[in-house]
Amino acid sequence: MNIGRGLSEIPSHLKDVQQKHKETLRVQTETLRVNTILTKEKVKIFQLVNLYTELTVISTVRDRTLVEHELLARGRDHEEWRKKHLRRELEKIRTDQLFQSSFSRRKSKSGSSAAVSGVAGIGKTTMVQKIVHDWATGKVYPHFQFVFSFRFRDLNAINCRINLRNLILDLYPYFGNILGELWKNPEGLLFTFDGLDEFKDSINFADNRRNTEPQYMCTDPEDWCEVSDIVYSLLQHKLLPGCSVLVTSRPTALHLLEKAEISVWAEILGFVGEERKEYFNKFFEDQSVAAAVFNHVEENEILYTMCYNPSYYWILCLSLGPFFTQRERKQQRVPKTITQLYSYYIYNILKNHGREIESPRDVLLKIGEMAFTGVSKKKIVFRNGDLIKYNLQPSQFLSGFMMELLERDDSAQSVVYTFPHLTIQEFVAALAQFLSPYPGNIRKLLSEAHNKEDGRFEIFLRFVVGLSSSQSARPLEEFLGPLLHQTICGVIDWVKEKVEGQIGKTERETGKRNLLNTFHYLFESQNKTLARVTVRSVETLTFSELRLTPIDCAVLSHVIGLCDTIKHLNLGGCSIRCEGLQRLGTVVHKCQVLRLAGNQLEDSGVKLLSAALRNPDCKIQTLELWYNGLTASCANDLSSALSTNRSLTVLNLGNNKLGDSGMKLLFTALRNPDCKIQELRLDDVGLTDSCTEDLVSALSTNRSLTDLNLGSNSFTDRSVPALRSLILTRRSLERIC
C-alpha cells in the first residue's frame, strides 16, 4: 500500500491496452505445462493456481563454494535454514515483496533491481510465471502499470542487433505506436528476465567498456544494440531509469551479477515445513492417497530430504503414487531407499514407452554409458555429436529419459539434450554398469570413483551398490532382463572390502567420513547379511566432531539395528540435534556407552532418550549429555527414566541449565534404592543453596554413588556445612568435586 501511494493514474488512452495486455498475460500464465515422462501423456497441464505452492525465499545469497553433491549439500543444510528462519535469523520474502525498500541492500534513486537465485528445478521459472499471473489478475504490484516478461532461453534465438521497442513488439504487437507513452513513466514498468544461466551471451557488469564505448551503450529504447546491452542497461538503470527489473539465475551464473546495481538479493530455498505437505495435497486429487504418500516419505528421511525441490517432488509423487492407488502393488514393496525409488521411476518409463524400440536394454545401456561419461566430466548437457558417438537416435523412447532444449550458438539454432535432473543421470549411469555384457573390472571402477575428493561420484556409487539388491533390480528386470550377476558379486565384494578396511580408522575426519559413506552403501543395498558380516566384530563406532544429518543418523540406525556387537557409540559434537536422535531412538538402547555431548539435543531430545532408558532391554551404562541445552523442562522425563533404569552407572549432565527445580526432580530418582548410578557429573547446571537440602537427602539415601562433580555451581558458604557433613557420613563417596 505504501509503494502505491502518490502514483499517477494511468492515462485513459492506455487503459484499453493495459487491459488487453493483462488478459494476454493471464491466458499465457494460467496453466502450468509439466513434463510427465513417467506416463503415456508425457505433458500434463495444470491450472497454475491449483498446483502452485508458495516457495520459501530468503533475503540473502549464501556462499556458493560447494564441493558436495547438490542433493546432499542441500539436505545437510535445509533443516538448519528452517530453524534459522523460525528464530528470525533468516528473513523470508514473499513474492510480492521483492521490490520493497526494507529488503534493499543498495539504495538507488533510479530504480530497483532484484536478483533471485536457486538450484536447478527449484521453481524459479514457475515463480516468475506466478508473479506475472498475479499482476495480470490484480493481486500484486498494483503500482506497476505494465509488466514485460522475457526468458533468456528465448532471447538466445535473436542473432542480430535490436532495440527494446522491437523486443517488446515481437511478443506483444498490440502495443503498436503507444510505447513512447510508456517510456514517459518508467517507474510504472517491470521487466522480468528468467534464466540468466541459460543466456548464450556474456554480460560482464565489471566491464567499463559498456559505459564508455558507444557500440556497447544503450540509453534509449529506440537504440539498436545487442540483447546483452539492453539487459545490462536496464539492470544498471541507464536505460529507462526508474523502471524495475527482476532477474533469476542458477547459482552457477550468479557471479555475473556481483557488480550489477542489484537492490534486493534473494534465494529460493524451496519447500520448507508444511509447504511440503501442501504440495502433496495439491498433486493428488485423492487426499487419502496424498496423506499416505506423505506419511511414507516423512518416515523415510532420505526421501523426505528430497522434498525441498519441486523437481524431486515430481519424481516422488509419480513414482510412489501407484503404490497407494493400485491394489496389485504390495505395500511392503514401497520404495525405502533412493535406489528403489529411481528403479520404479525408470520402470514406469519402460512400462509406458519400452515397446517403442526393439531392445530397451541395448538403448538404455548406451544412454547409461553416455550418462556415466557426463558424471565423470561434470557434464549435464549433451549434443547431437554425443548421441552419434554412442549410436543413439532421437526417439520417443529417448525423450522419455532426456529433455530436448533449444540452444542457439553463433551460427544456428540446435537441439541439446539433458536429463530431467542430475540424479536421474547418475542413476542411469549406475544402471549401465549392470547391463554391459563385458563388465570389466567393476571393483577398480568403483575404487577410482570412491577416491575422487570432489564428491561427483557420491550418489552414483550409492546407486551402484543399491542396484546390487534384488529388491531394487526386480522391477527393472521385467523389461531389461536380469542384471549381470558377475557385476553384482563384484559390487558386494567391493563394499565388504571397503567397510572392513575402514572400521577402526576413524581417528581423523576423513576416516570418519569414509566409514559413514560405506555405511550409506550398506543402507542402499538393504543387504542384511552383508551388513552383519562386515560389522560383526565392531564394538566401537566413533564419529565425534563429524557433522551428521538426519539422513546419516537413519543410516547409522540401520547398521546398528542389524548388529549386536556395538557397545560404544560416540556421537559427541556431531550436531545431530533432536531430528537426528529421533532416527537413532530405536537402537541406542543396545549400546553400553553412549556419548552425545555437544549436540544441542535440548529438552525434546531428552524425552526421546528417556524412552530408550525405560526400554526393558536397555544396556546403556554410560551416558554423556553435557552441553546440550537442557533445562528443567526435561527433568521430569529424565527422572522417571532413571527411576526404572537398571543399567546406567555413569551420567554426565554438566554445562546444562537444569537449575534447582530440575535437579530436585532428579534427586528424587537418586533416592530410589534401585538406582545404580555410580558417577554423576553436575558441574555448571545452575545449582544454588536452595537445593542443598534435597541434594544431601538424595545422597544420604543413595548407596551406589561413588563419584560426584558439583563444580561451577552457585553454592555459597551456607551450603558448606551440609556438604561437609555429607562427605563425612558417606564413606562410600570416594570423590566429590
XYZ file of C-alpha atoms in Angstrom:
737
model
C 0.000 0.000 0.000
C 2.856 2.357 0.811
C 4.506 1.630 -2.528
C 1.341 2.544 -4.409
C 0.850 5.946 -2.793
C 1.411 9.035 -4.877
C 1.439 7.224 -8.228
C -0.306 8.994 -11.029
C -3.374 7.392 -12.561
C -2.745 5.655 -15.874
C -3.847 7.836 -18.810
C -7.241 6.847 -20.141
C -5.988 6.105 -23.676
C -3.618 3.468 -22.214
C -6.241 1.673 -20.128
C -7.572 -0.369 -23.052
C -4.081 -1.535 -23.961
C -3.349 -2.324 -20.312
C -6.476 -4.460 -20.060
C -5.610 -6.306 -23.282
C -2.063 -6.837 -22.008
C -3.284 -8.166 -18.673
C -5.696 -10.532 -20.404
C -2.919 -11.763 -22.710
C -0.573 -12.410 -19.784
C -3.347 -14.053 -17.782
C -4.053 -16.532 -20.570
C -0.333 -17.171 -21.119
C 0.341 -17.875 -17.443
C -2.831 -19.518 -16.131
C -1.698 -23.065 -16.967
C 1.400 -24.960 -15.980
C 2.809 -27.443 -18.506
C 4.833 -30.174 -16.833
C 6.857 -32.950 -18.454
C 5.499 -36.195 -17.023
C 7.734 -38.679 -18.789
C 6.619 -41.478 -16.473
C 3.180 -41.530 -18.069
C 1.844 -42.004 -21.574
C 0.780 -38.357 -21.693
C 4.358 -37.021 -21.419
C 2.994 -33.492 -20.859
C 0.405 -32.713 -18.228
C -1.386 -29.373 -17.979
C -2.412 -27.957 -14.604
C -4.120 -24.774 -13.574
C -1.326 -22.726 -12.014
C -3.406 -21.566 -9.066
C -4.405 -25.148 -8.249
C -0.900 -26.573 -8.128
C 1.322 -23.651 -7.143
C 2.684 -23.887 -3.618
C 4.472 -20.917 -2.108
C 8.224 -21.400 -2.010
C 10.431 -20.190 0.807
C 12.537 -17.261 -0.401
C 15.096 -15.691 1.922
C 16.684 -12.272 1.755
C 20.249 -13.422 1.367
C 22.540 -15.255 -1.013
C 24.930 -17.631 0.663
C 28.443 -18.716 -0.195
C 28.437 -20.962 -3.238
C 31.734 -22.748 -2.676
C 30.360 -26.269 -2.527
C 32.231 -29.465 -3.312
C 29.474 -31.825 -2.258
C 26.758 -33.310 -4.389
C 23.861 -30.870 -4.728
C 21.254 -33.157 -3.139
C 23.493 -33.994 -0.185
C 24.589 -30.416 0.381
C 21.035 -29.087 0.362
C 19.767 -31.909 2.541
C 22.505 -31.259 5.073
C 21.669 -27.580 5.398
C 17.937 -27.369 4.826
C 16.810 -28.120 8.353
C 19.322 -25.550 9.661
C 17.826 -22.901 7.383
C 14.359 -23.770 8.631
C 15.447 -23.350 12.249
C 17.194 -20.066 11.484
C 14.028 -18.822 9.824
C 11.978 -19.772 12.874
C 14.481 -17.923 15.056
C 14.170 -14.925 12.704
C 17.830 -15.193 11.730
C 16.755 -15.588 8.093
C 14.109 -13.243 6.768
C 11.536 -14.742 4.446
C 10.395 -12.692 1.455
C 7.024 -13.146 -0.212
C 6.965 -12.823 -3.986
C 5.033 -9.561 -3.644
C 7.830 -8.075 -1.525
C 10.780 -8.380 -3.908
C 10.871 -4.649 -4.577
C 10.219 -3.397 -1.066
C 12.836 -0.978 0.165
C 13.063 -2.770 3.521
C 14.867 -5.650 1.797
C 17.173 -3.446 -0.287
C 20.898 -3.598 0.345
C 21.677 -0.920 -2.200
C 19.536 2.207 -2.423
C 19.033 3.704 -5.850
C 17.051 6.738 -6.907
C 16.908 5.499 -10.486
C 15.025 2.253 -9.985
C 15.036 -1.129 -8.298
C 16.540 -4.448 -9.415
C 16.045 -7.828 -7.752
C 18.086 -10.991 -8.313
C 16.642 -14.348 -7.283
C 18.868 -17.422 -7.352
C 18.090 -21.095 -6.907
C 19.370 -24.514 -7.905
C 18.024 -26.413 -10.916
C 14.382 -27.400 -10.624
C 13.755 -25.324 -7.505
C 10.964 -23.303 -9.139
C 12.474 -20.047 -10.441
C 10.566 -20.088 -13.741
C 7.293 -21.055 -12.083
C 7.769 -18.291 -9.503
C 8.174 -15.687 -12.277
C 5.096 -17.104 -14.016
C 3.132 -16.753 -10.768
C 4.278 -13.148 -10.287
C 3.210 -12.228 -13.831
C -0.111 -14.053 -13.418
C -0.833 -12.374 -10.086
C -0.049 -8.957 -11.553
C -2.317 -9.628 -14.522
C -5.170 -10.607 -12.194
C -4.640 -7.613 -9.917
C -3.267 -9.462 -6.889
C 0.254 -7.979 -6.642
C 2.264 -4.920 -7.588
C -0.583 -2.551 -8.490
C 1.951 0.284 -8.813
C 3.366 -1.351 -11.951
C 1.294 -0.239 -14.917
C 2.898 -2.727 -17.320
C 4.921 -5.912 -16.887
C 7.076 -7.374 -19.667
C 8.361 -10.909 -19.220
C 11.301 -12.470 -21.105
C 13.196 -15.756 -20.927
C 16.899 -15.796 -21.734
C 16.358 -19.148 -23.464
C 14.080 -17.368 -25.983
C 16.380 -14.365 -26.293
C 19.114 -16.729 -27.492
C 17.229 -17.000 -30.799
C 17.920 -13.316 -31.571
C 21.162 -13.128 -33.545
C 21.045 -9.518 -34.703
C 21.008 -6.055 -33.213
C 17.604 -4.977 -31.916
C 16.060 -2.277 -29.757
C 13.821 -2.524 -26.708
C 10.807 -1.312 -28.704
C 11.013 -4.206 -31.163
C 11.895 -6.664 -28.417
C 8.544 -5.858 -26.811
C 6.572 -5.666 -30.060
C 7.799 -9.104 -31.136
C 5.977 -10.549 -28.106
C 3.194 -8.015 -27.667
C 2.423 -6.447 -31.092
C -0.766 -4.753 -29.867
C 1.306 -2.000 -28.224
C 1.776 -0.539 -31.717
C 2.884 3.093 -31.573
C 1.997 3.822 -27.951
C 5.218 2.535 -26.373
C 6.558 6.079 -26.405
C 3.883 6.929 -23.841
C 5.185 4.159 -21.556
C 8.731 5.469 -21.670
C 7.484 8.707 -20.058
C 6.669 6.853 -16.827
C 9.420 4.213 -16.327
C 8.523 3.904 -12.627
C 5.403 2.058 -13.723
C 7.330 -0.624 -15.668
C 8.606 -4.023 -14.528
C 10.850 -6.202 -16.704
C 11.464 -9.850 -15.774
C 14.337 -11.890 -17.236
C 14.305 -15.568 -16.350
C 17.301 -17.935 -16.527
C 20.491 -15.862 -16.787
C 22.487 -19.102 -16.624
C 20.929 -20.129 -19.985
C 21.939 -16.923 -21.814
C 24.410 -17.572 -24.635
C 25.927 -14.078 -24.458
C 28.137 -12.867 -21.653
C 27.138 -9.856 -19.572
C 30.114 -8.584 -17.613
C 28.999 -5.876 -15.216
C 32.594 -5.120 -14.344
C 33.384 -4.248 -17.979
C 33.739 -0.455 -18.183
C 33.540 -0.507 -21.985
C 29.764 -0.691 -21.711
C 29.881 2.710 -20.011
C 32.408 4.404 -22.300
C 32.265 2.883 -25.808
C 29.239 3.849 -27.949
C 28.760 0.424 -29.545
C 28.019 -1.065 -26.108
C 25.867 1.748 -24.762
C 22.068 1.575 -24.766
C 20.380 4.550 -23.149
C 17.260 4.863 -25.305
C 14.523 2.300 -26.048
C 14.987 3.123 -29.741
C 18.760 2.395 -29.745
C 19.793 -0.585 -31.853
C 22.167 -2.820 -29.926
C 22.809 -6.371 -28.765
C 20.300 -8.069 -26.458
C 23.006 -8.286 -23.794
C 23.406 -4.487 -23.958
C 19.681 -3.995 -23.381
C 19.657 -6.306 -20.351
C 22.808 -4.684 -18.972
C 21.432 -1.160 -19.402
C 18.084 -1.982 -17.785
C 19.738 -3.592 -14.757
C 22.186 -0.696 -14.401
C 19.346 1.866 -14.730
C 20.979 3.514 -17.757
C 18.004 2.570 -19.909
C 14.613 3.783 -18.658
C 15.982 4.874 -15.256
C 13.296 4.368 -12.647
C 11.955 1.077 -14.013
C 12.226 -2.164 -12.022
C 13.949 -5.355 -13.155
C 13.753 -8.932 -11.875
C 16.375 -11.457 -12.982
C 16.629 -15.126 -11.987
C 19.633 -17.415 -12.232
C 21.082 -20.690 -11.091
C 23.982 -20.208 -8.631
C 26.481 -21.128 -11.353
C 25.938 -17.783 -13.119
C 25.311 -15.648 -10.073
C 28.848 -14.256 -10.092
C 27.950 -12.347 -13.275
C 25.737 -10.064 -11.181
C 28.241 -9.248 -8.434
C 28.990 -5.806 -9.882
C 25.440 -5.106 -11.025
C 23.169 -2.487 -9.472
C 21.093 -5.066 -7.602
C 18.900 -3.706 -4.824
C 17.479 -6.965 -3.444
C 19.279 -10.304 -3.374
C 17.197 -13.364 -2.629
C 17.467 -17.123 -2.771
C 14.791 -19.769 -3.214
C 15.176 -22.488 -0.602
C 12.223 -24.449 -1.950
C 9.619 -26.131 0.222
C 10.055 -25.914 3.979
C 7.913 -27.479 6.699
C 4.180 -27.501 5.965
C 4.786 -26.359 2.380
C 5.916 -29.919 1.634
C 2.677 -31.453 2.844
C 0.664 -28.832 0.987
C 2.282 -29.801 -2.325
C 1.359 -33.472 -1.873
C -2.220 -32.421 -1.150
C -2.335 -30.395 -4.356
C -0.688 -33.062 -6.504
C -3.079 -35.888 -5.648
C -6.810 -35.456 -6.166
C -7.483 -38.218 -3.624
C -6.468 -36.734 -0.273
C -6.186 -40.178 1.316
C -3.524 -41.038 -1.271
C -1.796 -37.703 -0.634
C -1.708 -38.429 3.103
C -0.422 -41.986 2.587
C 2.378 -40.895 0.240
C 3.381 -38.007 2.502
C 3.450 -40.221 5.593
C 5.674 -42.729 3.814
C 8.063 -40.012 2.645
C 8.108 -38.318 6.054
C 9.098 -41.576 7.735
C 11.981 -42.042 5.289
C 14.494 -39.291 5.998
C 16.363 -39.808 2.722
C 13.222 -39.386 0.635
C 11.964 -36.549 2.843
C 15.146 -34.561 2.324
C 14.457 -34.541 -1.416
C 11.207 -32.683 -0.829
C 12.712 -29.197 -0.756
C 12.935 -29.258 -4.571
C 9.792 -29.326 -6.784
C 11.668 -31.403 -9.392
C 12.299 -34.118 -6.827
C 8.669 -33.861 -5.805
C 7.598 -34.917 -9.280
C 9.821 -37.967 -9.110
C 8.486 -38.861 -5.664
C 4.818 -38.327 -6.493
C 4.879 -40.044 -9.877
C 6.929 -42.977 -8.585
C 5.195 -43.514 -5.255
C 1.627 -42.664 -6.204
C 0.825 -46.008 -7.889
C 1.757 -47.922 -4.732
C -1.094 -46.250 -2.888
C -3.614 -46.266 -5.727
C -3.135 -49.683 -7.343
C -4.176 -52.703 -5.361
C -1.813 -55.064 -7.157
C 1.242 -53.217 -5.795
C 2.056 -54.743 -2.428
C 2.564 -52.258 0.383
C 5.721 -53.968 1.646
C 7.424 -53.189 -1.675
C 7.013 -49.429 -1.381
C 10.483 -47.913 -2.012
C 12.517 -47.345 1.136
C 15.759 -46.172 -0.447
C 16.567 -43.646 -3.132
C 17.750 -46.507 -5.384
C 14.426 -48.304 -5.094
C 12.594 -45.061 -5.826
C 14.556 -44.407 -9.010
C 14.164 -48.042 -10.083
C 10.416 -47.523 -10.146
C 10.934 -44.189 -11.899
C 12.696 -45.995 -14.766
C 10.222 -48.889 -14.524
C 7.324 -46.551 -15.286
C 9.132 -45.099 -18.320
C 9.811 -48.603 -19.620
C 6.228 -49.652 -18.964
C 4.819 -46.741 -20.960
C 7.426 -46.389 -23.718
C 9.509 -49.581 -23.792
C 7.560 -51.068 -26.712
C 8.574 -48.176 -28.960
C 12.011 -49.696 -29.584
C 13.334 -53.143 -30.358
C 15.758 -53.567 -27.453
C 15.261 -51.318 -24.401
C 18.274 -52.979 -22.718
C 20.684 -52.017 -25.521
C 19.394 -48.455 -25.779
C 19.420 -47.938 -22.025
C 22.987 -49.262 -21.905
C 24.066 -46.651 -24.455
C 22.216 -43.882 -22.629
C 23.848 -45.025 -19.393
C 27.330 -45.064 -20.899
C 26.835 -41.511 -22.135
C 25.450 -40.529 -18.723
C 28.491 -42.024 -16.978
C 30.841 -40.016 -19.195
C 28.855 -36.942 -18.221
C 29.132 -37.722 -14.488
C 32.877 -38.276 -14.896
C 33.356 -34.947 -16.667
C 30.690 -32.994 -14.767
C 28.737 -32.667 -17.994
C 24.950 -32.332 -17.966
C 24.233 -31.033 -21.496
C 24.616 -33.403 -24.442
C 24.613 -32.574 -28.155
C 23.906 -34.485 -31.339
C 27.586 -35.359 -31.538
C 27.322 -37.139 -28.196
C 24.306 -39.120 -29.400
C 26.154 -40.130 -32.570
C 29.189 -41.228 -30.534
C 27.024 -43.619 -28.528
C 24.952 -44.694 -31.553
C 21.768 -43.131 -30.226
C 18.956 -41.757 -32.365
C 16.420 -39.157 -31.228
C 13.210 -41.042 -30.498
C 10.126 -41.061 -28.343
C 11.858 -43.551 -26.073
C 14.966 -41.385 -25.714
C 12.821 -38.349 -24.913
C 11.383 -40.381 -22.065
C 14.787 -40.125 -20.383
C 16.166 -36.860 -21.729
C 14.647 -33.443 -22.228
C 15.154 -31.638 -25.528
C 16.152 -27.998 -25.211
C 16.667 -25.381 -27.903
C 20.031 -23.663 -27.819
C 21.500 -21.100 -30.151
C 25.195 -20.718 -30.874
C 26.883 -18.205 -33.168
C 25.825 -19.949 -36.359
C 22.496 -21.673 -35.902
C 19.832 -22.950 -33.567
C 20.282 -26.526 -32.392
C 18.727 -29.083 -30.081
C 20.596 -30.196 -26.982
C 19.662 -32.889 -24.503
C 19.721 -33.079 -20.740
C 18.362 -35.431 -18.110
C 15.433 -34.055 -16.088
C 17.747 -33.995 -13.099
C 21.355 -34.824 -12.291
C 20.327 -37.686 -10.010
C 18.477 -39.349 -12.895
C 21.633 -39.096 -14.991
C 23.601 -40.666 -12.130
C 21.099 -43.485 -11.730
C 21.135 -44.369 -15.434
C 24.948 -44.246 -15.334
C 24.904 -46.691 -12.428
C 22.405 -48.975 -14.144
C 24.645 -49.211 -17.215
C 27.274 -50.974 -15.100
C 24.887 -53.942 -14.776
C 23.726 -54.060 -18.409
C 27.032 -54.433 -20.228
C 27.879 -57.951 -21.447
C 31.527 -57.025 -20.876
C 31.631 -55.961 -17.237
C 35.327 -55.220 -16.993
C 36.847 -54.599 -13.592
C 33.918 -53.190 -11.654
C 35.864 -53.117 -8.389
C 38.588 -50.962 -9.951
C 35.985 -48.567 -11.390
C 34.253 -48.224 -8.020
C 37.514 -47.656 -6.155
C 38.603 -44.920 -8.555
C 35.214 -43.229 -8.236
C 35.265 -43.567 -4.436
C 38.679 -41.878 -4.251
C 37.541 -38.716 -6.053
C 37.548 -35.969 -3.444
C 35.110 -33.569 -5.128
C 32.021 -35.676 -4.414
C 30.951 -36.057 -8.044
C 30.501 -39.841 -7.747
C 28.922 -39.953 -4.300
C 25.309 -40.538 -5.375
C 26.399 -42.629 -8.367
C 28.178 -45.046 -6.014
C 25.139 -45.331 -3.773
C 23.035 -46.169 -6.811
C 25.504 -48.837 -7.973
C 25.502 -50.526 -4.580
C 21.738 -50.157 -4.295
C 21.223 -51.888 -7.646
C 23.092 -54.930 -6.346
C 19.966 -55.537 -4.245
C 17.339 -57.837 -5.736
C 14.571 -55.606 -4.383
C 15.896 -52.635 -6.373
C 16.643 -54.666 -9.506
C 13.398 -56.649 -9.653
C 11.118 -54.058 -11.325
C 13.757 -53.229 -13.957
C 14.442 -56.861 -14.822
C 10.852 -57.203 -16.009
C 11.781 -55.133 -19.070
C 15.582 -55.294 -19.231
C 16.231 -58.891 -18.339
C 18.490 -59.984 -15.449
C 21.219 -57.629 -14.273
C 24.694 -59.092 -14.696
C 25.395 -61.493 -11.824
C 29.151 -61.056 -12.151
C 28.824 -57.322 -11.611
C 26.508 -57.795 -8.633
C 29.042 -60.090 -6.958
C 31.863 -57.645 -7.703
C 29.931 -54.761 -6.149
C 29.124 -56.737 -2.992
C 32.777 -57.813 -2.613
C 33.891 -54.199 -3.058
C 31.501 -52.947 -0.358
C 32.639 -55.661 2.019
C 36.275 -54.769 1.379
C 35.604 -51.050 1.926
C 33.749 -51.474 5.214
C 36.245 -53.921 6.678
C 39.156 -51.728 5.579
C 37.734 -48.596 7.209
C 36.485 -49.983 10.502
C 38.736 -48.670 13.238
C 40.332 -45.983 11.062
C 38.318 -43.110 12.456
C 40.978 -41.057 14.230
C 40.765 -38.360 11.552
C 37.782 -36.676 9.963
C 38.435 -38.220 6.527
C 38.376 -41.694 8.061
C 35.072 -40.997 9.787
C 33.560 -39.610 6.605
C 34.748 -42.579 4.542
C 33.266 -45.058 7.011
C 29.988 -43.162 7.045
C 29.859 -43.247 3.241
C 30.316 -47.007 3.224
C 27.511 -47.301 5.775
C 25.375 -45.418 3.260
C 26.274 -48.139 0.757
C 25.104 -50.782 3.228
C 21.854 -48.925 3.678
C 21.205 -48.624 -0.059
C 21.946 -52.301 -0.569
C 19.396 -53.317 2.100
C 21.522 -56.474 2.309
C 21.165 -57.503 5.959
C 23.569 -60.408 5.612
C 26.245 -58.147 4.125
C 25.811 -55.624 6.953
C 26.042 -58.294 9.651
C 29.105 -59.903 8.085
C 31.015 -56.639 7.627
C 30.230 -55.130 11.036
C 30.097 -58.334 13.054
C 33.287 -57.677 15.054
C 32.795 -53.938 15.613
C 32.459 -52.858 19.246
C 33.154 -49.125 18.924
C 31.810 -46.553 16.464
C 33.283 -43.060 16.738
C 32.048 -40.159 14.639
C 32.809 -37.386 17.152
C 33.001 -33.839 15.744
C 31.735 -35.003 12.328
C 28.537 -33.208 11.451
C 25.780 -35.753 10.884
C 22.477 -35.128 9.135
C 19.203 -36.870 9.964
C 19.896 -38.992 6.859
C 23.255 -40.053 8.314
C 21.559 -40.923 11.592
C 18.968 -43.043 9.759
C 21.819 -44.925 8.088
C 23.615 -45.455 11.425
C 20.366 -46.679 12.931
C 20.045 -49.223 10.126
C 23.573 -50.562 10.689
C 23.388 -50.642 14.493
C 19.984 -52.282 14.322
C 21.460 -55.225 12.398
C 24.483 -55.691 14.659
C 24.522 -56.805 18.283
C 28.234 -56.217 18.896
C 28.416 -52.417 19.037
C 28.975 -51.406 22.642
C 30.401 -47.904 22.349
C 28.781 -45.169 20.205
C 30.488 -41.770 20.243
C 28.485 -39.014 18.544
C 29.832 -36.128 20.616
C 29.870 -32.821 18.757
C 28.070 -34.290 15.728
C 25.242 -31.719 15.800
C 22.635 -34.430 15.434
C 20.004 -32.488 17.392
C 16.583 -33.907 18.151
C 15.827 -34.774 14.492
C 18.892 -36.985 14.258
C 18.302 -38.609 17.623
C 14.772 -39.425 16.525
C 16.244 -41.630 13.771
C 18.532 -43.336 16.279
C 15.928 -43.697 19.011
C 15.057 -47.306 18.232
C 18.630 -48.626 18.530
C 20.627 -46.533 21.017
C 19.450 -48.676 23.931
C 21.619 -51.501 22.526
C 24.867 -49.594 23.247
C 26.627 -49.714 26.605
C 28.417 -46.372 26.213
C 26.532 -43.509 24.541
C 28.347 -40.191 24.123
C 26.094 -37.358 22.921
C 27.897 -34.324 24.332
C 27.672 -31.018 22.485
C 24.753 -31.975 20.189
C 22.175 -29.448 21.415
C 19.535 -32.140 21.822
C 17.542 -29.829 24.081
C 14.604 -30.992 26.169
C 12.787 -32.664 23.261
C 15.839 -34.843 22.620
C 15.996 -35.970 26.236
C 12.382 -37.102 26.002
C 13.471 -39.481 23.234
C 16.449 -40.664 25.279
C 14.254 -41.214 28.295
C 12.164 -43.638 26.249
C 15.337 -45.570 25.400
C 16.362 -45.649 29.076
C 12.948 -47.072 30.003
C 13.304 -49.869 27.460
C 13.500 -53.135 29.444
C 16.330 -54.284 27.128
C 18.355 -51.096 27.678
C 22.095 -51.743 28.034
C 23.280 -48.145 28.403
C 25.809 -47.916 31.230
C 27.459 -44.575 30.386
C 25.512 -41.580 29.077
C 27.176 -38.250 28.257
C 24.816 -35.310 27.807
C 26.916 -32.308 28.781
C 26.364 -29.073 26.868
C 23.061 -29.981 25.246
C 20.838 -27.023 26.073
C 18.833 -28.933 28.684
C 16.509 -27.114 31.071
C 14.198 -28.030 33.928
C 11.501 -28.938 31.383
C 13.141 -32.275 30.622
C 13.845 -33.199 34.249
C 10.561 -35.000 34.851
C 11.088 -37.372 31.876
C 14.698 -37.995 32.805
C 13.862 -38.574 36.464
C 11.149 -41.049 35.528
C 13.552 -42.957 33.276
C 16.307 -43.053 35.925
C 13.851 -44.411 38.463
C 13.222 -47.519 36.358
C 16.530 -47.975 34.533
C 18.781 -50.702 35.935
C 21.833 -50.406 33.676
C 23.017 -46.780 33.873
C 26.041 -46.234 36.132
C 27.676 -43.079 34.681
C 25.696 -39.921 33.881
C 27.161 -36.601 32.719
C 24.742 -33.646 32.734
C 27.341 -30.879 33.032
C 27.021 -27.492 31.316
C 23.228 -27.557 31.112
C 20.785 -25.151 32.731
C 18.673 -27.600 34.718
C 18.557 -25.285 37.725
C 17.318 -26.076 41.216
C 13.799 -27.013 40.087
C 15.058 -29.511 37.533
C 17.665 -31.035 39.822
C 15.176 -31.519 42.666
C 13.262 -33.886 40.365
C 16.454 -35.760 39.521
C 17.396 -36.027 43.193
C 14.088 -37.853 43.654
C 15.320 -40.507 41.225
C 18.616 -40.764 43.109
C 16.703 -41.603 46.277
C 15.308 -44.707 44.601
C 17.068 -47.671 46.253
C 17.350 -49.429 42.866
C 19.241 -46.527 41.263
C 22.627 -47.828 40.035
C 24.369 -44.551 39.212
C 27.948 -44.528 40.485
C 29.367 -41.440 38.739
C 27.352 -38.247 38.403
C 28.626 -35.026 36.852
C 26.569 -31.934 37.672
C 29.101 -29.154 37.122
C 27.621 -25.878 35.899
C 23.974 -26.959 35.904
C 22.671 -23.916 37.800
C 22.540 -25.280 41.358
C 22.212 -22.865 44.289
C 21.921 -23.128 48.065
C 18.171 -23.699 47.814
C 18.641 -27.249 46.554
C 21.354 -28.270 49.036
C 18.900 -29.947 51.376
C 17.419 -32.062 48.549
C 20.910 -32.991 47.357
C 22.029 -34.085 50.796
C 18.823 -36.045 51.316
C 19.215 -37.876 47.988
C 22.854 -38.729 48.534
C 22.239 -39.831 52.102
C 19.793 -42.406 50.754
C 21.695 -43.465 47.655
C 24.330 -46.124 48.300
C 25.755 -46.668 44.806
C 27.203 -43.217 44.057
C 30.988 -43.010 44.452
C 31.955 -40.030 42.264
C 30.179 -36.637 42.277
C 31.152 -33.431 40.455
C 29.375 -30.238 41.576
C 31.898 -27.703 40.249
C 30.977 -24.286 38.809
C 27.605 -24.066 40.551
C 26.390 -21.143 42.672
C 26.805 -22.623 46.147
C 27.828 -20.241 48.929
C 29.336 -20.777 52.342
C 25.866 -21.608 53.668
C 25.973 -24.949 51.883
C 29.461 -25.921 53.082
C 28.433 -27.442 56.458
C 25.789 -29.663 54.899
C 28.122 -30.810 52.120
C 30.956 -31.422 54.595
C 28.617 -33.477 56.735
C 27.613 -35.471 53.686
C 31.230 -36.265 52.859
C 31.933 -37.379 56.422
C 28.872 -39.604 56.684
C 29.088 -41.066 53.198
C 32.301 -43.056 53.372
C 31.439 -44.719 50.046
C 31.574 -41.340 48.261
C 35.179 -41.662 47.160
C 35.390 -38.435 45.123
C 33.476 -35.173 45.261
C 34.412 -32.008 43.391
